[in-house]
Amino acid sequence: MQSSATVSFSSAAAAVPFSKPPASCLFRVKSIYTSSTTDPPSIMAAPIPKWAQKTITLPPHNRGCHLITPKILKEIGQDLSGFKCGLANLFLQHTSASLTINENYDSDVRADTETFLNRVVPEGRSAPWKHTLEGPDDMPAHIKSSMFGCALTIPITDGQLNMGTWQGIWLCEHRDAPTARKVVVTLNGI
Amino acid sequence: MQSSATVSFSSAAAAVPFSKPPASCLFRVKSIYTSSTTDPPSIMAAPIPKWAQKTITLPPHNRGCHLITPKILKEIGQDLSGFKCGLANLFLQHTSASLTINENYDSDVRADTETFLNRVVPEGRSAPWKHTLEGPDDMPAHIKSSMFGCALTIPITDGQLNMGTWQGIWLCEHRDAPTARKVVVTLNGI
Amino acid sequence: MQSSATVSFSSAAAAVPFSKPPASCLFRVKSIYTSSTTDPPSIMAAPIPKWAQKTITLPPHNRGCHLITPKILKEIGQDLSGFKCGLANLFLQHTSASLTINENYDSDVRADTETFLNRVVPEGRSAPWKHTLEGPDDMPAHIKSSMFGCALTIPITDGQLNMGTWQGIWLCEHRDAPTARKVVVTLNGI
């Protein structure tokens, strides 16, 4: 899988800017899972991984599920293009909203998902919650946040988020009063 | 935690192929959390992290929960062995199935989990869904996908997925009609 | 985004201990998302990413949701301080407990979340489970574990977990009998 030749990784990496990794870098990434029928290349470039991090502020959204892929890509798309292979972590810094990946085409899917959440988590007079100081929608919002989670980790391949054809990134706002929401995006790869 | 000596990380790394990190690398990984009772080593090797990525196609599975650890390990096990420390990300490129980690021994746990999912998400005539064009099982499948999630990040330790004794990787197929499913696996570590 | 000058990354990195990255490193991390109005710096340091991994043993907790941020930070806080930018993965090695991120202030939120879990997952005589050999609380515990998940990935910024003001790390213990639980923590970054 890896050449045992004692090549100088550093000198190989030094001559190559990050945004245009050498062919040998691509080879390494692709071939690590490929049964090589020939000898490995004599020089195995090891690009030093890059890290990038940004906090995105999403504008207030009404209670419900919203497709935010375009907004996210607008913010990070240019930087994504610098990664041949990596991972993108999206971390929502809130406890009454959530991030999830789901269908990106029919808005009815998002409406139905909101319907489900409201059916499965009791709200109002019949609800058994002790934590009611911040309004009847607050405790249900916390529960929904843990059900769907506040973070996503998505593979990066050839400069793009490697999601399936029908996958999109959703912000699920669980509070009645819309507020801006912050997402810390961390990119890591080569 | 880190030596402040201005050693040349590059020259230390250059002489070592990825698949056999030097002892000093192991020391660094292990000791970063260990209260050292002696001075840190005078040379602190910093191996350049590796990245590997592969798309695995899982064959069609019937609706329900399925243990896929053996299949995943068959596909990536050899490459995992090249990582002393790292993370494995598994990303399912679909919105009507999910990946989760759960019990790896008794198949009744998987059957009961499927029973739970079908009870908690309404399906059929009594269901309130607007999105019904793709069949009565489609909208429930989307909801279940967000409940369990489509991605996992698992630590790699000493060349293996560092899961607990009873943990296994499950593919949960939420549609009635079995179809092949794709998983992007990204390995990252030293 | 990246300088195309053929500088030697290795020599730049070599003079700098991990715990105090050079200004140029900070620049790179911050600026990768910033439209530069001036030329990029002529020397672009590329620090070699660090990896650290540790298994933490959490003491037995009663059934319910528990805030464990202080315990986690006590274990990894000193090491976190060595990372300017990165990700922290927490992986619970069990299938009858879960990790989630939620409100860190009012303990009623944790109590209400436990109430919700017990309402949504049937337990006891009315439950339809086949897997009952390990007690009536075992199968519900497995389901809750997949609902909330066993792993978290949290961004690291300037040496700290970059969570929101009200976010905390919860251990949710789903079994009646408290037992110690293991969490594999993996830190990765620059």
Coordinates of C-alpha atoms in Angstrom, one line a residue:
Chain A
M1 CA 0.0 0.0 0.0
Q2 CA 2.8 2.4 0.8
S3 CA 6.2 2.5 -0.8
S4 CA 9.0 1.5 1.6
A5 CA 11.5 3.6 -0.3
T6 CA 12.9 6.2 2.0
V7 CA 12.0 9.1 -0.2
S8 CA 11.8 12.6 1.1
F9 CA 8.1 13.4 1.5
S10 CA 9.0 16.9 2.5
S11 CA 10.9 17.8 -0.7
A12 CA 8.2 16.3 -2.8
A13 CA 5.5 18.3 -1.0
A14 CA 7.5 21.5 -1.0
A15 CA 7.4 22.0 -4.7
V16 CA 3.7 21.7 -5.0
P17 CA 1.1 24.3 -4.0
F18 CA -1.8 22.9 -2.1
S19 CA -4.4 23.8 -4.6
K20 CA -2.9 21.7 -7.3
P21 CA -1.7 18.4 -5.8
P22 CA 0.6 16.3 -8.1
A23 CA -0.5 13.3 -9.9
S24 CA 1.3 11.1 -7.4
C25 CA -0.9 12.5 -4.7
L26 CA -4.1 11.5 -6.6
F27 CA -2.6 8.1 -7.2
R28 CA -2.0 7.6 -3.6
V29 CA -5.5 8.4 -2.6
K30 CA -7.1 6.4 -5.3
S31 CA -4.8 3.4 -5.2
I32 CA -4.8 2.8 -1.5
Y33 CA -7.9 0.7 -2.1
T34 CA -6.9 -0.7 -5.4
S35 CA -5.1 -4.0 -5.8
S36 CA -2.0 -2.8 -7.6
T37 CA -1.0 -5.1 -10.4
T38 CA 2.3 -3.3 -10.9
D39 CA 4.9 -2.0 -8.5
P40 CA 4.1 1.1 -6.5
P41 CA 5.5 4.3 -7.8
S42 CA 9.1 4.9 -6.7
I43 CA 8.2 8.3 -5.3
M44 CA 5.3 8.6 -3.0
A45 CA 4.3 12.2 -2.5
A46 CA 2.6 12.9 0.8
P47 CA 0.9 16.3 0.7
I48 CA 0.6 17.9 4.0
P49 CA -3.2 18.0 4.9
K50 CA -4.9 21.4 5.0
W51 CA -7.3 22.7 7.6
A52 CA -9.8 25.4 7.2
Q53 CA -12.5 26.6 9.6
K54 CA -15.3 29.2 9.3
T55 CA -18.4 30.2 11.3
I56 CA -21.4 30.7 9.0
T57 CA -24.4 32.6 10.3
L58 CA -27.7 31.3 8.8
P59 CA -30.4 33.9 8.7
P60 CA -33.6 33.3 10.8
H61 CA -35.8 30.5 9.4
N62 CA -39.4 29.7 10.4
R63 CA -40.1 26.6 12.4
G64 CA -39.7 23.6 10.1
C65 CA -37.2 21.9 7.9
H66 CA -35.2 23.9 5.4
L67 CA -32.8 23.0 2.6
I68 CA -29.6 24.9 3.1
T69 CA -27.2 23.2 0.7
P70 CA -27.0 26.3 -1.6
K71 CA -26.3 28.6 1.3
I72 CA -23.6 26.3 2.6
L73 CA -22.0 25.9 -0.8
K74 CA -22.0 29.6 -1.4
E75 CA -20.0 30.0 1.7
I76 CA -17.5 27.2 1.3
G77 CA -17.7 26.1 -2.3
Q78 CA -14.6 28.0 -3.4
D79 CA -12.5 26.6 -0.6
L80 CA -13.9 23.1 -1.1
S81 CA -12.4 23.2 -4.6
G82 CA -8.9 23.1 -3.1
F83 CA -9.5 19.6 -1.6
K84 CA -9.1 16.5 -3.6
C85 CA -10.0 14.2 -0.7
G86 CA -11.2 15.1 2.8
L87 CA -14.0 15.6 5.2
A88 CA -16.3 18.6 5.9
N89 CA -17.7 18.9 9.4
L90 CA -20.8 21.1 10.0
F91 CA -21.5 21.9 13.6
L92 CA -24.6 23.8 14.7
Q93 CA -24.0 25.7 17.9
H94 CA -27.5 25.5 19.2
T95 CA -29.7 23.1 21.3
S96 CA -33.1 23.9 19.8
A97 CA -32.4 23.3 16.1
S98 CA -30.7 20.5 14.2
L99 CA -28.8 19.6 11.1
T100 CA -29.7 16.5 9.1
I101 CA -29.2 15.2 5.6
N102 CA -32.3 14.2 3.6
E103 CA -34.2 14.6 0.3
N104 CA -33.3 17.7 -1.7
Y105 CA -36.1 17.9 -4.2
D106 CA -39.7 17.7 -3.0
S107 CA -40.5 20.3 -0.3
D108 CA -43.3 18.0 0.9
V109 CA -40.7 15.7 2.4
R110 CA -39.5 18.6 4.6
A111 CA -43.1 19.5 5.6
D112 CA -43.9 15.9 6.4
T113 CA -40.7 15.6 8.5
E114 CA -41.9 18.6 10.5
T115 CA -45.3 16.9 10.9
F116 CA -43.6 13.8 12.2
L117 CA -41.5 15.7 14.8
N118 CA -44.5 17.5 16.1
R119 CA -46.4 14.2 16.5
V120 CA -43.7 12.3 18.2
V121 CA -42.7 15.0 20.7
P122 CA -45.6 16.2 22.8
E123 CA -46.1 19.9 23.1
G124 CA -48.6 22.1 25.0
R125 CA -51.0 21.2 27.8
S126 CA -50.7 17.4 27.4
A127 CA -46.9 17.5 27.5
P128 CA -45.2 16.2 30.6
W129 CA -42.3 18.7 30.6
K130 CA -40.8 20.3 33.7
H131 CA -38.7 22.7 31.6
T132 CA -41.4 25.2 30.5
L133 CA -39.9 28.6 31.4
E134 CA -38.8 29.4 27.9
G135 CA -42.2 28.6 26.3
P136 CA -44.1 25.4 25.3
D137 CA -42.0 24.9 22.2
D138 CA -38.7 25.0 24.0
M139 CA -38.4 21.6 25.6
P140 CA -39.8 19.8 22.5
A141 CA -37.1 21.7 20.5
H142 CA -34.3 20.4 22.7
I143 CA -35.6 16.8 22.3
K144 CA -35.8 17.2 18.5
S145 CA -32.3 18.6 18.5
S146 CA -30.9 15.4 20.0
M147 CA -33.1 13.2 17.8
F148 CA -31.6 14.6 14.6
G149 CA -28.3 15.8 16.0
C150 CA -26.4 19.1 15.6
A151 CA -23.5 18.0 13.5
L152 CA -22.7 16.4 10.1
T153 CA -19.5 15.0 8.6
I154 CA -19.6 14.7 4.8
P155 CA -16.9 13.4 2.6
I156 CA -15.1 15.7 0.1
T157 CA -14.1 14.2 -3.2
D158 CA -12.5 16.1 -6.1
G159 CA -13.4 19.5 -4.6
Q160 CA -17.0 18.8 -3.8
L161 CA -19.3 17.5 -1.1
N162 CA -19.7 13.8 -2.1
M163 CA -23.4 13.4 -1.2
G164 CA -25.8 11.3 -3.1
T165 CA -27.9 12.6 -6.0
W166 CA -30.9 13.2 -3.8
Q167 CA -29.2 14.3 -0.6
G168 CA -29.3 17.8 0.7
I169 CA -28.3 19.5 4.0
W170 CA -31.3 20.6 6.1
L171 CA -31.5 23.1 8.9
C172 CA -34.4 22.1 11.1
E173 CA -35.6 25.0 13.2
H174 CA -37.5 23.7 16.2
R175 CA -38.5 27.0 17.9
D176 CA -41.5 29.2 17.0
A177 CA -39.5 32.4 17.0
P178 CA -37.0 32.5 14.1
T179 CA -33.4 33.4 15.1
A180 CA -30.1 33.4 13.3
R181 CA -28.2 30.2 13.8
K182 CA -24.4 29.7 13.7
V183 CA -22.7 26.7 12.0
V184 CA -19.0 26.1 12.4
V185 CA -17.7 24.5 9.2
T186 CA -14.3 22.7 9.4
L187 CA -12.7 21.4 6.3
N188 CA -9.8 18.9 6.5
G189 CA -8.1 17.0 3.7
I190 CA -5.5 17.1 0.9
Chain B
M1 CA 3.0 17.8 25.6
Q2 CA 5.2 18.8 22.7
S3 CA 8.9 19.2 22.7
S4 CA 9.9 22.8 22.1
A5 CA 13.2 21.7 20.6
T6 CA 13.4 22.9 17.0
V7 CA 13.9 19.5 15.5
S8 CA 13.3 18.9 11.8
F9 CA 10.0 17.0 11.6
S10 CA 10.4 16.6 7.9
S11 CA 13.7 14.8 8.0
A12 CA 12.4 12.4 10.7
A13 CA 9.3 11.7 8.6
A14 CA 11.1 11.4 5.4
A15 CA 13.0 8.3 6.3
V16 CA 9.9 6.3 7.3
P17 CA 7.3 4.8 5.1
F18 CA 3.7 5.3 6.1
S19 CA 2.9 1.8 6.9
K20 CA 5.6 1.4 9.5
P21 CA 5.6 4.6 11.7
P22 CA 8.6 5.0 13.9
A23 CA 8.5 4.3 17.6
S24 CA 8.7 8.0 18.3
C25 CA 5.4 8.4 16.4
L26 CA 3.7 5.9 18.6
F27 CA 5.1 7.6 21.6
R28 CA 3.7 10.9 20.5
V29 CA 0.2 9.5 20.0
K30 CA 0.1 7.6 23.2
S31 CA 1.9 10.0 25.4
I32 CA 0.0 13.1 24.5
Y33 CA -2.5 12.1 27.2
T34 CA 0.1 10.7 29.5
S35 CA 1.7 12.6 32.3
S36 CA 5.3 12.1 31.4
T37 CA 7.5 11.4 34.3
T38 CA 10.6 11.8 32.2
D39 CA 11.7 14.4 29.7
P40 CA 10.1 14.1 26.3
P41 CA 12.2 12.5 23.6
S42 CA 14.7 14.8 21.9
I43 CA 13.4 14.0 18.5
M44 CA 9.6 14.2 17.9
A45 CA 8.7 12.6 14.7
A46 CA 5.6 14.0 13.0
P47 CA 4.3 11.6 10.4
I48 CA 2.4 13.2 7.6
P49 CA -1.2 12.0 7.9
K50 CA -2.6 9.7 5.2
W51 CA -6.0 9.9 3.5
A52 CA -7.8 7.2 1.7
Q53 CA -11.3 7.1 0.2
K54 CA -13.4 4.5 -1.4
T55 CA -17.0 4.0 -2.5
I56 CA -18.4 0.7 -1.5
T57 CA -21.5 -0.7 -3.1
L58 CA -23.6 -2.8 -0.7
P59 CA -25.8 -5.4 -2.4
P60 CA -29.6 -5.0 -2.0
H61 CA -31.0 -5.8 1.5
N62 CA -34.5 -6.5 2.5
R63 CA -36.3 -3.9 4.6
G64 CA -35.0 -4.1 8.1
C65 CA -31.7 -3.8 10.0
H66 CA -28.6 -5.7 8.9
L67 CA -25.2 -6.2 10.3
I68 CA -22.6 -5.1 7.7
T69 CA -19.4 -5.1 9.7
P70 CA -17.9 -8.1 7.9
K71 CA -18.7 -6.6 4.5
I72 CA -17.1 -3.3 5.5
L73 CA -14.0 -4.9 7.0
K74 CA -13.6 -7.0 3.9
E75 CA -13.5 -3.9 1.8
I76 CA -11.3 -1.7 4.0
G77 CA -9.6 -4.1 6.5
Q78 CA -6.3 -4.3 4.6
D79 CA -6.0 -0.5 4.3
L80 CA -7.1 0.0 7.9
S81 CA -4.0 -2.0 8.9
G82 CA -1.8 0.9 7.7
F83 CA -3.2 3.4 10.3
K84 CA -2.0 3.4 13.9
C85 CA -4.4 6.2 14.9
G86 CA -7.1 7.9 13.0
L87 CA -10.8 8.1 12.1
A88 CA -13.0 6.2 9.6
N89 CA -16.0 8.0 8.2
L90 CA -18.8 6.0 6.6
F91 CA -21.2 8.0 4.6
L92 CA -24.4 6.5 3.1
Q93 CA -25.4 8.3 -0.1
H94 CA -29.1 7.8 0.3
T95 CA -32.1 9.3 2.1
S96 CA -34.3 6.3 2.6
A97 CA -31.8 4.1 4.5
S98 CA -29.5 4.7 7.4
L99 CA -26.3 3.7 9.1
T100 CA -26.1 3.1 12.8
I101 CA -23.9 1.3 15.4
N102 CA -25.6 -1.2 17.6
E103 CA -25.5 -4.8 19.0
N104 CA -23.6 -7.2 16.9
Y105 CA -24.7 -10.6 18.3
D106 CA -28.4 -11.3 18.7
S107 CA -30.4 -10.8 15.4
D108 CA -33.5 -10.2 17.6
V109 CA -32.1 -6.8 18.4
R110 CA -32.1 -5.9 14.8
A111 CA -35.6 -7.3 14.3
D112 CA -36.9 -5.4 17.4
T113 CA -35.3 -2.2 16.1
E114 CA -37.2 -2.5 12.8
T115 CA -40.4 -3.2 14.8
F116 CA -39.8 0.1 16.8
L117 CA -39.2 2.1 13.7
N118 CA -42.4 0.9 12.1
R119 CA -44.3 1.7 15.3
V120 CA -43.0 5.2 15.8
V121 CA -43.3 6.3 12.1
P122 CA -46.9 6.0 10.8
E123 CA -47.3 4.3 7.4
G124 CA -50.3 3.6 5.2
R125 CA -53.8 4.9 5.4
S126 CA -53.5 6.5 8.8
A127 CA -50.3 8.3 8.0
P128 CA -50.5 12.1 7.5
W129 CA -47.9 12.4 4.8
K130 CA -48.2 14.6 1.7
H131 CA -45.2 13.0 0.0
T132 CA -46.8 9.7 -1.2
L133 CA -45.9 9.6 -4.9
E134 CA -43.1 7.1 -4.4
G135 CA -45.2 4.7 -2.4
P136 CA -46.5 4.5 1.2
D137 CA -43.1 3.3 2.5
D138 CA -41.1 6.2 1.1
M139 CA -41.9 9.1 3.4
P140 CA -41.5 6.9 6.5
A141 CA -38.2 5.8 5.0
H142 CA -37.0 9.5 4.8
I143 CA -37.9 10.1 8.4
K144 CA -36.2 7.0 9.7
S145 CA -33.1 8.0 7.7
S146 CA -32.9 11.3 9.7
M147 CA -33.7 9.6 13.0
F148 CA -30.7 7.2 12.7
G149 CA -28.5 9.3 10.4
C150 CA -26.6 8.4 7.2
A151 CA -23.0 8.7 8.5
L152 CA -20.7 7.2 11.2
T153 CA -17.3 8.3 12.4
I154 CA -15.4 5.6 14.1
P155 CA -11.9 5.8 15.7
I156 CA -9.1 3.7 14.3
T157 CA -6.5 2.3 16.7
D158 CA -3.6 0.1 15.9
G159 CA -5.0 -0.7 12.4
Q160 CA -8.5 -1.6 13.5
L161 CA -11.9 0.0 14.0
N162 CA -11.9 0.7 17.7
M163 CA -15.5 -0.3 18.5
G164 CA -16.7 -1.9 21.7
T165 CA -17.0 -5.6 22.1
W166 CA -20.7 -5.7 21.2
Q167 CA -20.8 -3.0 18.7
G168 CA -21.4 -3.6 15.0
I169 CA -22.2 -1.5 11.9
W170 CA -25.8 -1.7 10.8
L171 CA -27.3 -0.8 7.5
C172 CA -31.0 -0.1 8.0
E173 CA -33.0 -0.5 4.8
H174 CA -36.2 1.5 5.1
R175 CA -37.7 0.8 1.7
D176 CA -39.8 -2.3 0.7
A177 CA -37.9 -2.8 -2.6
P178 CA -34.3 -3.7 -1.9
T179 CA -31.8 -1.7 -3.9
A180 CA -28.0 -1.5 -3.9
R181 CA -26.7 1.2 -1.5
K182 CA -23.4 3.2 -1.8
V183 CA -21.2 4.0 1.1
V184 CA -18.3 6.4 0.8
V185 CA -15.6 5.4 3.3
T186 CA -12.9 7.9 4.2
L187 CA -9.9 6.9 6.2
N188 CA -7.7 9.6 7.8
G189 CA -4.8 9.2 10.2
I190 CA -1.2 8.3 10.8
Chain C
M1 CA -6.1 30.4 -1.5
Q2 CA -2.7 28.9 -1.4
S3 CA 0.6 30.4 -2.5
S4 CA 2.0 28.9 -5.6
A5 CA 5.5 29.8 -4.6
T6 CA 7.6 26.6 -4.2
V7 CA 8.5 27.3 -0.7
S8 CA 9.7 24.5 1.6
F9 CA 6.8 23.7 3.9
S10 CA 9.0 21.3 5.8
S11 CA 11.6 23.8 6.8
A12 CA 9.0 26.3 7.9
A13 CA 7.3 23.7 10.0
A14 CA 10.6 22.3 11.4
A15 CA 11.4 25.4 13.4
V16 CA 8.1 25.6 15.2
P17 CA 7.0 23.3 18.0
F18 CA 3.4 22.0 17.7
S19 CA 2.1 23.8 20.6
K20 CA 2.9 27.3 19.3
P21 CA 2.1 27.4 15.6
P22 CA 3.6 30.4 13.7
A23 CA 1.6 33.4 12.7
S24 CA 1.6 32.2 9.1
C25 CA -0.2 29.1 10.2
L26 CA -2.9 31.1 11.9
F27 CA -3.2 33.2 8.8
R28 CA -3.7 30.2 6.6
V29 CA -6.4 28.8 8.7
K30 CA -8.3 32.1 9.1
S31 CA -7.7 33.4 5.6
I32 CA -8.7 30.4 3.7
Y33 CA -12.2 31.7 3.9
T34 CA -11.3 35.3 3.5
S35 CA -11.1 37.2 0.2
S36 CA -7.6 38.4 0.3
T37 CA -7.3 42.0 -0.9
T38 CA -3.5 41.7 -0.9
D39 CA -1.1 39.2 -2.2
P40 CA -0.7 36.0 -0.1
P41 CA 2.3 35.9 2.1
S42 CA 5.4 34.7 0.3
I43 CA 5.9 31.9 2.8
M44 CA 3.0 29.7 3.6
A45 CA 3.7 27.4 6.5
A46 CA 2.0 24.1 6.5
P47 CA 2.1 22.6 10.0
I48 CA 1.9 18.9 10.0
P49 CA -1.3 17.9 11.7
K50 CA -1.2 16.2 15.1
W51 CA -3.2 13.2 16.2
A52 CA -4.0 12.2 19.8
Q53 CA -6.2 9.4 21.1
K54 CA -7.2 8.4 24.6
T55 CA -9.8 6.1 26.1
I56 CA -11.7 7.7 29.0
T57 CA -13.6 5.6 31.5
L58 CA -16.7 7.3 32.8
P59 CA -17.8 6.1 36.2
P60 CA -21.2 4.5 36.5
H61 CA -24.2 6.8 36.1
N62 CA -27.8 6.2 37.0
R63 CA -30.3 5.7 34.2
G64 CA -31.0 9.1 32.6
C65 CA -29.2 12.0 31.0
H66 CA -26.0 13.4 32.5
L67 CA -23.8 16.4 31.7
I68 CA -20.3 15.2 31.3
T69 CA -18.6 18.3 29.7
P70 CA -16.5 18.9 32.9
K71 CA -15.3 15.3 33.1
I72 CA -14.3 15.3 29.4
L73 CA -12.5 18.6 29.6
K74 CA -10.7 17.5 32.7
E75 CA -9.4 14.5 30.7
I76 CA -8.5 16.3 27.5
G77 CA -8.4 20.0 28.2
Q78 CA -4.7 20.3 28.5
D79 CA -4.2 18.5 25.2
L80 CA -6.9 20.5 23.5
S81 CA -4.9 23.6 24.2
G82 CA -2.3 22.4 21.7
F83 CA -4.7 22.6 18.8
K84 CA -5.4 25.9 17.0
C85 CA -7.9 24.3 14.6
G86 CA -9.2 20.7 14.5
L87 CA -11.8 18.2 15.4
A88 CA -12.5 16.1 18.5
N89 CA -14.3 12.8 18.0
L90 CA -15.9 11.2 21.1
F91 CA -16.9 7.6 20.5
L92 CA -18.9 5.6 23.2
Q93 CA -18.0 1.9 23.0
H94 CA -21.5 0.7 24.1
T95 CA -24.9 -0.1 22.6
S96 CA -27.1 0.6 25.5
A97 CA -26.1 4.2 26.2
S98 CA -25.6 7.3 24.0
L99 CA -23.8 10.5 23.6
T100 CA -25.5 13.7 22.6
I101 CA -25.1 17.4 22.7
N102 CA -27.8 19.5 24.4
E103 CA -28.6 22.2 27.0
N104 CA -25.9 22.6 29.7
Y105 CA -27.8 24.7 32.3
D106 CA -31.2 23.5 33.5
S107 CA -31.1 19.9 34.8
D108 CA -34.9 19.7 34.0
V109 CA -34.0 19.5 30.3
R110 CA -32.1 16.3 31.0
A111 CA -34.9 14.9 33.1
D112 CA -37.5 15.8 30.5
T113 CA -35.4 14.1 27.8
E114 CA -35.3 10.9 29.8
T115 CA -39.1 11.2 30.2
F116 CA -39.4 11.5 26.4
L117 CA -37.2 8.5 25.7
N118 CA -39.2 6.4 28.1
R119 CA -42.5 7.4 26.5
V120 CA -41.4 6.9 22.9
V121 CA -39.8 3.5 23.4
P122 CA -42.1 0.9 25.0
E123 CA -40.8 -1.0 28.0
G124 CA -42.3 -3.8 30.1
R125 CA -45.3 -6.0 29.5
S126 CA -46.8 -4.0 26.7
A127 CA -43.5 -3.9 24.7
P128 CA -43.3 -6.0 21.6
W129 CA -39.6 -7.0 22.0
K130 CA -38.2 -10.5 21.2
H131 CA -34.9 -9.6 22.8
T132 CA -35.7 -9.8 26.5
L133 CA -33.0 -12.1 27.9
E134 CA -31.0 -9.3 29.4
G135 CA -34.0 -7.6 31.1
P136 CA -36.9 -5.4 30.2
D137 CA -34.7 -2.3 30.0
D138 CA -32.2 -3.8 27.6
M139 CA -34.0 -3.7 24.2
P140 CA -35.3 -0.2 24.8
A141 CA -31.7 0.8 25.7
H142 CA -30.5 -0.4 22.3
I143 CA -33.1 1.5 20.5
K144 CA -32.4 4.7 22.4
S145 CA -28.7 4.3 21.7
S146 CA -29.4 4.4 17.9
M147 CA -31.8 7.3 18.3
F148 CA -29.2 9.6 19.9
G149 CA -26.1 7.9 18.6
C150 CA -22.9 6.8 20.2
A151 CA -20.5 9.4 18.7
L152 CA -19.9 13.1 18.5
T153 CA -17.5 15.2 16.3
I154 CA -16.9 18.7 17.7
P155 CA -14.8 21.5 16.2
I156 CA -11.7 22.6 18.0
T157 CA -10.9 26.3 17.8
D158 CA -8.0 28.1 19.5
G159 CA -7.5 25.2 21.9
Q160 CA -11.1 24.7 23.0
L161 CA -14.2 22.7 22.0
N162 CA -16.1 25.3 19.9
M163 CA -19.6 24.5 21.2
G164 CA -22.3 27.1 21.5
T165 CA -22.9 28.9 24.8
W166 CA -25.7 26.6 25.9
Q167 CA -24.3 23.4 24.5
G168 CA -22.9 20.6 26.7
I169 CA -21.9 16.9 26.2
W170 CA -24.4 14.5 27.6
L171 CA -24.0 10.8 28.5
C172 CA -27.4 9.2 28.3
E173 CA -27.4 6.0 30.4
H174 CA -30.3 3.8 29.2
R175 CA -29.8 0.7 31.5
D176 CA -31.2 0.4 35.0
A177 CA -28.0 -1.0 36.4
P178 CA -25.2 1.7 36.3
T179 CA -21.9 0.5 34.8
A180 CA -18.7 2.3 33.8
R181 CA -18.7 3.4 30.2
K182 CA -15.7 3.9 27.9
V183 CA -15.3 6.8 25.5
V184 CA -12.5 6.8 22.9
V185 CA -11.5 10.5 22.3
T186 CA -9.6 11.3 19.1
L187 CA -8.1 14.7 18.6
N188 CA -6.9 15.8 15.1
G189 CA -5.8 19.2 13.9
I190 CA -3.0 21.7 13.7

